[in-house]
Amino acid sequence: MCEKGVDLVAKPRLKESPGTNLLISFLIRYPELSSLRYNQATKTLSFTVLLKGEIATERQTEFVEFLDSYHEACQMVDPKFPTRGRVEHTVLDGVTVLVYEQRVEALNIVEVRLLMQLFVEFYGSMIGAEALPLQEEELYAQEEIIESILGAKETWREEKSIVAYRDGGRVFVYNK
């Protein structure tokens, strides 16, 4: 495995691959994410959020229904809006790990924005996020990078599997 520590900056990193830039930009832009995983074999992107405490099964089910209602509404407005990806809650050592997995071909920036908003809206202060001290322009720059790379899937979907996670003010990316 290859480890890369990347300082958080609001621009594409030219020496990095598009997939690596995508994962780094996601982690910079969305502090609620603790990690991302691109699985080349299944062509999926998995978003991981850590939640404080053990989330009851009923609450987990409510969250999935909450996501479903928004996805259904978006599909009524735009029939091309993707179907909801796979949602999984796992409890480990008193922390609930929430994973949302979506096919790369289906993923778009509108779904990502909605997903991030719904994570925060539903779970709020339970999210174990570290807010980074970024200016609004930097946040928009990261979102532009994300949108650009998501719009050019052919440039990165054949990459090897990679995992990225945040640790304080750094993002680490591992080739699998």
PDB file of C-alpha atoms in Angstrom:
ATOM      1  CA  MET A   1       0.000   0.000   0.000  1.00  0.00           C
ATOM      2  CA  CYS A   2       1.099   3.497  -0.737  1.00  0.00           C
ATOM      3  CA  GLU A   3       0.480   6.278   1.756  1.00  0.00           C
ATOM      4  CA  LYS A   4       0.262   9.917   0.789  1.00  0.00           C
ATOM      5  CA  GLY A   5      -0.224  12.742   3.255  1.00  0.00           C
ATOM      6  CA  VAL A   6      -1.740  15.726   1.505  1.00  0.00           C
ATOM      7  CA  ASP A   7      -2.051  19.194   2.994  1.00  0.00           C
ATOM      8  CA  LEU A   8      -5.495  20.679   2.582  1.00  0.00           C
ATOM      9  CA  VAL A   9      -5.435  23.186  -0.264  1.00  0.00           C
ATOM     10  CA  ALA A  10      -8.245  24.460  -2.462  1.00  0.00           C
ATOM     11  CA  LYS A  11      -6.936  23.438  -5.876  1.00  0.00           C
ATOM     12  CA  PRO A  12      -6.475  20.264  -7.873  1.00  0.00           C
ATOM     13  CA  ARG A  13      -3.221  18.544  -7.137  1.00  0.00           C
ATOM     14  CA  LEU A  14      -1.628  18.139 -10.585  1.00  0.00           C
ATOM     15  CA  LYS A  15       0.612  15.222  -9.667  1.00  0.00           C
ATOM     16  CA  GLU A  16      -2.326  13.250  -8.250  1.00  0.00           C
ATOM     17  CA  SER A  17      -4.739  11.147 -10.280  1.00  0.00           C
ATOM     18  CA  PRO A  18      -8.311  12.384 -10.827  1.00  0.00           C
ATOM     19  CA  GLY A  19      -9.660   9.733  -8.427  1.00  0.00           C
ATOM     20  CA  THR A  20      -7.242  10.789  -5.712  1.00  0.00           C
ATOM     21  CA  ASN A  21      -8.139  14.456  -6.274  1.00  0.00           C
ATOM     22  CA  LEU A  22     -11.832  13.570  -6.051  1.00  0.00           C
ATOM     23  CA  LEU A  23     -11.493  11.825  -2.698  1.00  0.00           C
ATOM     24  CA  ILE A  24      -9.269  14.563  -1.280  1.00  0.00           C
ATOM     25  CA  SER A  25     -11.683  17.284  -2.400  1.00  0.00           C
ATOM     26  CA  PHE A  26     -14.641  15.434  -0.877  1.00  0.00           C
ATOM     27  CA  LEU A  27     -12.891  15.224   2.491  1.00  0.00           C
ATOM     28  CA  ILE A  28     -11.866  18.865   2.409  1.00  0.00           C
ATOM     29  CA  ARG A  29     -15.300  20.109   1.364  1.00  0.00           C
ATOM     30  CA  TYR A  30     -17.450  17.916   3.607  1.00  0.00           C
ATOM     31  CA  PRO A  31     -16.193  17.692   7.205  1.00  0.00           C
ATOM     32  CA  GLU A  32     -18.952  15.215   8.100  1.00  0.00           C
ATOM     33  CA  LEU A  33     -17.139  12.573   6.052  1.00  0.00           C
ATOM     34  CA  SER A  34     -14.504  10.593   7.892  1.00  0.00           C
ATOM     35  CA  SER A  35     -13.444   8.530   4.893  1.00  0.00           C
ATOM     36  CA  LEU A  36     -14.175   7.590   1.303  1.00  0.00           C
ATOM     37  CA  ARG A  37     -13.467   4.405  -0.571  1.00  0.00           C
ATOM     38  CA  TYR A  38     -13.426   3.889  -4.323  1.00  0.00           C
ATOM     39  CA  ASN A  39     -13.823   0.192  -5.169  1.00  0.00           C
ATOM     40  CA  GLN A  40     -12.640  -0.415  -8.720  1.00  0.00           C
ATOM     41  CA  ALA A  41     -14.021  -3.973  -8.864  1.00  0.00           C
ATOM     42  CA  THR A  42     -17.592  -2.917  -8.088  1.00  0.00           C
ATOM     43  CA  LYS A  43     -17.270   0.627  -9.522  1.00  0.00           C
ATOM     44  CA  THR A  44     -18.684   2.135  -6.336  1.00  0.00           C
ATOM     45  CA  LEU A  45     -17.826   5.048  -4.078  1.00  0.00           C
ATOM     46  CA  SER A  46     -18.488   4.583  -0.347  1.00  0.00           C
ATOM     47  CA  PHE A  47     -18.970   7.569   1.958  1.00  0.00           C
ATOM     48  CA  THR A  48     -18.316   6.934   5.667  1.00  0.00           C
ATOM     49  CA  VAL A  49     -19.639   9.061   8.517  1.00  0.00           C
ATOM     50  CA  LEU A  50     -18.881   8.345  12.177  1.00  0.00           C
ATOM     51  CA  LEU A  51     -21.768   8.869  14.597  1.00  0.00           C
ATOM     52  CA  LYS A  52     -21.295   9.288  18.331  1.00  0.00           C
ATOM     53  CA  GLY A  53     -22.866   6.449  20.283  1.00  0.00           C
ATOM     54  CA  GLU A  54     -24.898   3.452  19.285  1.00  0.00           C
ATOM     55  CA  ILE A  55     -27.789   4.369  17.006  1.00  0.00           C
ATOM     56  CA  ALA A  56     -30.886   2.274  17.684  1.00  0.00           C
ATOM     57  CA  THR A  57     -32.168   0.065  14.875  1.00  0.00           C
ATOM     58  CA  GLU A  58     -35.420   2.061  14.714  1.00  0.00           C
ATOM     59  CA  ARG A  59     -33.489   5.304  14.221  1.00  0.00           C
ATOM     60  CA  GLN A  60     -31.374   3.668  11.511  1.00  0.00           C
ATOM     61  CA  THR A  61     -34.545   2.602   9.707  1.00  0.00           C
ATOM     62  CA  GLU A  62     -35.939   6.139  10.039  1.00  0.00           C
ATOM     63  CA  PHE A  63     -32.792   7.487   8.392  1.00  0.00           C
ATOM     64  CA  VAL A  64     -33.144   5.118   5.413  1.00  0.00           C
ATOM     65  CA  GLU A  65     -36.819   6.123   5.048  1.00  0.00           C
ATOM     66  CA  PHE A  66     -35.747   9.787   5.315  1.00  0.00           C
ATOM     67  CA  LEU A  67     -33.259   9.276   2.451  1.00  0.00           C
ATOM     68  CA  ASP A  68     -35.849   7.374   0.426  1.00  0.00           C
ATOM     69  CA  SER A  69     -38.396  10.182   0.697  1.00  0.00           C
ATOM     70  CA  TYR A  70     -35.908  12.732  -0.620  1.00  0.00           C
ATOM     71  CA  HIS A  71     -34.706  10.462  -3.414  1.00  0.00           C
ATOM     72  CA  GLU A  72     -38.296   9.788  -4.477  1.00  0.00           C
ATOM     73  CA  ALA A  73     -39.094  13.509  -4.498  1.00  0.00           C
ATOM     74  CA  CYS A  74     -35.983  14.255  -6.566  1.00  0.00           C
ATOM     75  CA  GLN A  75     -36.880  11.479  -9.017  1.00  0.00           C
ATOM     76  CA  MET A  76     -40.354  12.971  -9.457  1.00  0.00           C
ATOM     77  CA  VAL A  77     -38.770  16.284 -10.420  1.00  0.00           C
ATOM     78  CA  ASP A  78     -35.940  14.703 -12.443  1.00  0.00           C
ATOM     79  CA  PRO A  79     -36.499  11.111 -13.612  1.00  0.00           C
ATOM     80  CA  LYS A  80     -32.728  10.820 -14.255  1.00  0.00           C
ATOM     81  CA  PHE A  81     -31.952  11.370 -10.563  1.00  0.00           C
ATOM     82  CA  PRO A  82     -30.225   8.215  -9.295  1.00  0.00           C
ATOM     83  CA  THR A  83     -31.932   5.651  -7.122  1.00  0.00           C
ATOM     84  CA  ARG A  84     -30.728   5.592  -3.540  1.00  0.00           C
ATOM     85  CA  GLY A  85     -27.470   3.787  -2.971  1.00  0.00           C
ATOM     86  CA  ARG A  86     -26.839   1.160  -0.314  1.00  0.00           C
ATOM     87  CA  VAL A  87     -26.978   2.336   3.313  1.00  0.00           C
ATOM     88  CA  GLU A  88     -25.369   0.425   6.156  1.00  0.00           C
ATOM     89  CA  HIS A  89     -25.058   1.184   9.871  1.00  0.00           C
ATOM     90  CA  THR A  90     -22.503  -0.791  11.899  1.00  0.00           C
ATOM     91  CA  VAL A  91     -21.831  -0.364  15.610  1.00  0.00           C
ATOM     92  CA  LEU A  92     -18.169  -0.666  16.655  1.00  0.00           C
ATOM     93  CA  ASP A  93     -16.893   0.131  20.154  1.00  0.00           C
ATOM     94  CA  GLY A  94     -19.730   2.528  21.000  1.00  0.00           C
ATOM     95  CA  VAL A  95     -19.547   4.357  17.648  1.00  0.00           C
ATOM     96  CA  THR A  96     -21.961   3.887  14.759  1.00  0.00           C
ATOM     97  CA  VAL A  97     -20.328   3.745  11.352  1.00  0.00           C
ATOM     98  CA  LEU A  98     -22.701   4.932   8.633  1.00  0.00           C
ATOM     99  CA  VAL A  99     -21.738   3.968   5.077  1.00  0.00           C
ATOM    100  CA  TYR A 100     -23.496   5.152   1.946  1.00  0.00           C
ATOM    101  CA  GLU A 101     -22.389   3.345  -1.212  1.00  0.00           C
ATOM    102  CA  GLN A 102     -23.332   4.477  -4.705  1.00  0.00           C
ATOM    103  CA  ARG A 103     -22.374   3.274  -8.176  1.00  0.00           C
ATOM    104  CA  VAL A 104     -19.927   5.673  -9.821  1.00  0.00           C
ATOM    105  CA  GLU A 105     -22.013   5.811 -13.003  1.00  0.00           C
ATOM    106  CA  ALA A 106     -25.069   6.955 -11.031  1.00  0.00           C
ATOM    107  CA  LEU A 107     -23.352   9.441  -8.711  1.00  0.00           C
ATOM    108  CA  ASN A 108     -23.694  13.141  -9.465  1.00  0.00           C
ATOM    109  CA  ILE A 109     -23.025  16.405  -7.632  1.00  0.00           C
ATOM    110  CA  VAL A 110     -26.722  17.011  -6.879  1.00  0.00           C
ATOM    111  CA  GLU A 111     -26.993  13.663  -5.082  1.00  0.00           C
ATOM    112  CA  VAL A 112     -23.774  14.364  -3.170  1.00  0.00           C
ATOM    113  CA  ARG A 113     -24.999  17.775  -1.983  1.00  0.00           C
ATOM    114  CA  LEU A 114     -28.341  16.283  -0.954  1.00  0.00           C
ATOM    115  CA  LEU A 115     -26.678  13.392   0.841  1.00  0.00           C
ATOM    116  CA  MET A 116     -24.337  15.629   2.830  1.00  0.00           C
ATOM    117  CA  GLN A 117     -27.207  17.938   3.782  1.00  0.00           C
ATOM    118  CA  LEU A 118     -29.364  14.993   4.886  1.00  0.00           C
ATOM    119  CA  PHE A 119     -26.567  13.476   6.992  1.00  0.00           C
ATOM    120  CA  VAL A 120     -26.294  16.733   8.910  1.00  0.00           C
ATOM    121  CA  GLU A 121     -30.035  17.392   9.043  1.00  0.00           C
ATOM    122  CA  PHE A 122     -30.903  13.935  10.379  1.00  0.00           C
ATOM    123  CA  TYR A 123     -27.968  13.184  12.688  1.00  0.00           C
ATOM    124  CA  GLY A 124     -26.787  16.721  13.541  1.00  0.00           C
ATOM    125  CA  SER A 125     -24.470  16.869  16.542  1.00  0.00           C
ATOM    126  CA  MET A 126     -24.087  13.078  16.558  1.00  0.00           C
ATOM    127  CA  ILE A 127     -21.719  13.360  13.595  1.00  0.00           C
ATOM    128  CA  GLY A 128     -18.102  13.148  14.728  1.00  0.00           C
ATOM    129  CA  ALA A 129     -16.855  15.797  12.320  1.00  0.00           C
ATOM    130  CA  GLU A 130     -13.879  18.106  12.513  1.00  0.00           C
ATOM    131  CA  ALA A 131     -14.760  21.381  10.835  1.00  0.00           C
ATOM    132  CA  LEU A 132     -11.782  22.712   8.940  1.00  0.00           C
ATOM    133  CA  PRO A 133     -11.048  26.435   8.997  1.00  0.00           C
ATOM    134  CA  LEU A 134     -11.755  27.087   5.311  1.00  0.00           C
ATOM    135  CA  GLN A 135     -12.915  30.243   3.629  1.00  0.00           C
ATOM    136  CA  GLU A 136     -16.148  30.140   1.657  1.00  0.00           C
ATOM    137  CA  GLU A 137     -14.203  30.540  -1.601  1.00  0.00           C
ATOM    138  CA  GLU A 138     -12.148  27.445  -0.737  1.00  0.00           C
ATOM    139  CA  LEU A 139     -15.310  25.430  -0.151  1.00  0.00           C
ATOM    140  CA  TYR A 140     -16.682  26.490  -3.534  1.00  0.00           C
ATOM    141  CA  ALA A 141     -13.358  25.670  -5.183  1.00  0.00           C
ATOM    142  CA  GLN A 142     -13.457  22.144  -3.742  1.00  0.00           C
ATOM    143  CA  GLU A 143     -17.030  21.712  -4.911  1.00  0.00           C
ATOM    144  CA  GLU A 144     -16.017  22.811  -8.426  1.00  0.00           C
ATOM    145  CA  ILE A 145     -13.236  20.212  -8.425  1.00  0.00           C
ATOM    146  CA  ILE A 146     -15.695  17.523  -7.283  1.00  0.00           C
ATOM    147  CA  GLU A 147     -18.247  18.496  -9.918  1.00  0.00           C
ATOM    148  CA  SER A 148     -15.617  18.585 -12.657  1.00  0.00           C
ATOM    149  CA  ILE A 149     -14.208  15.145 -11.814  1.00  0.00           C
ATOM    150  CA  LEU A 150     -17.656  13.574 -11.335  1.00  0.00           C
ATOM    151  CA  GLY A 151     -18.582  14.966 -14.751  1.00  0.00           C
ATOM    152  CA  ALA A 152     -15.573  13.256 -16.349  1.00  0.00           C
ATOM    153  CA  LYS A 153     -15.970   9.760 -14.903  1.00  0.00           C
ATOM    154  CA  GLU A 154     -14.042   8.179 -17.753  1.00  0.00           C
ATOM    155  CA  THR A 155     -10.860   9.842 -16.461  1.00  0.00           C
ATOM    156  CA  TRP A 156     -10.873   8.016 -13.134  1.00  0.00           C
ATOM    157  CA  ARG A 157     -13.319   5.134 -12.953  1.00  0.00           C
ATOM    158  CA  GLU A 158     -10.709   2.648 -14.223  1.00  0.00           C
ATOM    159  CA  GLU A 159      -8.224   3.580 -11.498  1.00  0.00           C
ATOM    160  CA  LYS A 160      -7.194   1.084  -8.889  1.00  0.00           C
ATOM    161  CA  SER A 161      -9.167   1.000  -5.660  1.00  0.00           C
ATOM    162  CA  ILE A 162      -8.250   3.817  -3.262  1.00  0.00           C
ATOM    163  CA  VAL A 163      -9.193   4.835   0.256  1.00  0.00           C
ATOM    164  CA  ALA A 164      -8.926   8.316   1.744  1.00  0.00           C
ATOM    165  CA  TYR A 165      -9.464   9.440   5.318  1.00  0.00           C
ATOM    166  CA  ARG A 166      -9.074  12.628   7.306  1.00  0.00           C
ATOM    167  CA  ASP A 167      -6.829  12.961  10.321  1.00  0.00           C
ATOM    168  CA  GLY A 168      -6.805  16.474  11.725  1.00  0.00           C
ATOM    169  CA  GLY A 169      -5.644  18.894   9.034  1.00  0.00           C
ATOM    170  CA  ARG A 170      -4.393  16.208   6.688  1.00  0.00           C
ATOM    171  CA  VAL A 171      -5.954  13.766   4.250  1.00  0.00           C
ATOM    172  CA  PHE A 172      -4.334  10.378   3.724  1.00  0.00           C
ATOM    173  CA  VAL A 173      -4.852   8.377   0.560  1.00  0.00           C
ATOM    174  CA  TYR A 174      -4.037   4.698   0.213  1.00  0.00           C
ATOM    175  CA  ASN A 175      -3.880   2.625  -2.941  1.00  0.00           C
ATOM    176  CA  LYS A 176      -5.436  -0.779  -2.410  1.00  0.00           C
TER     177      LYS A 176
END
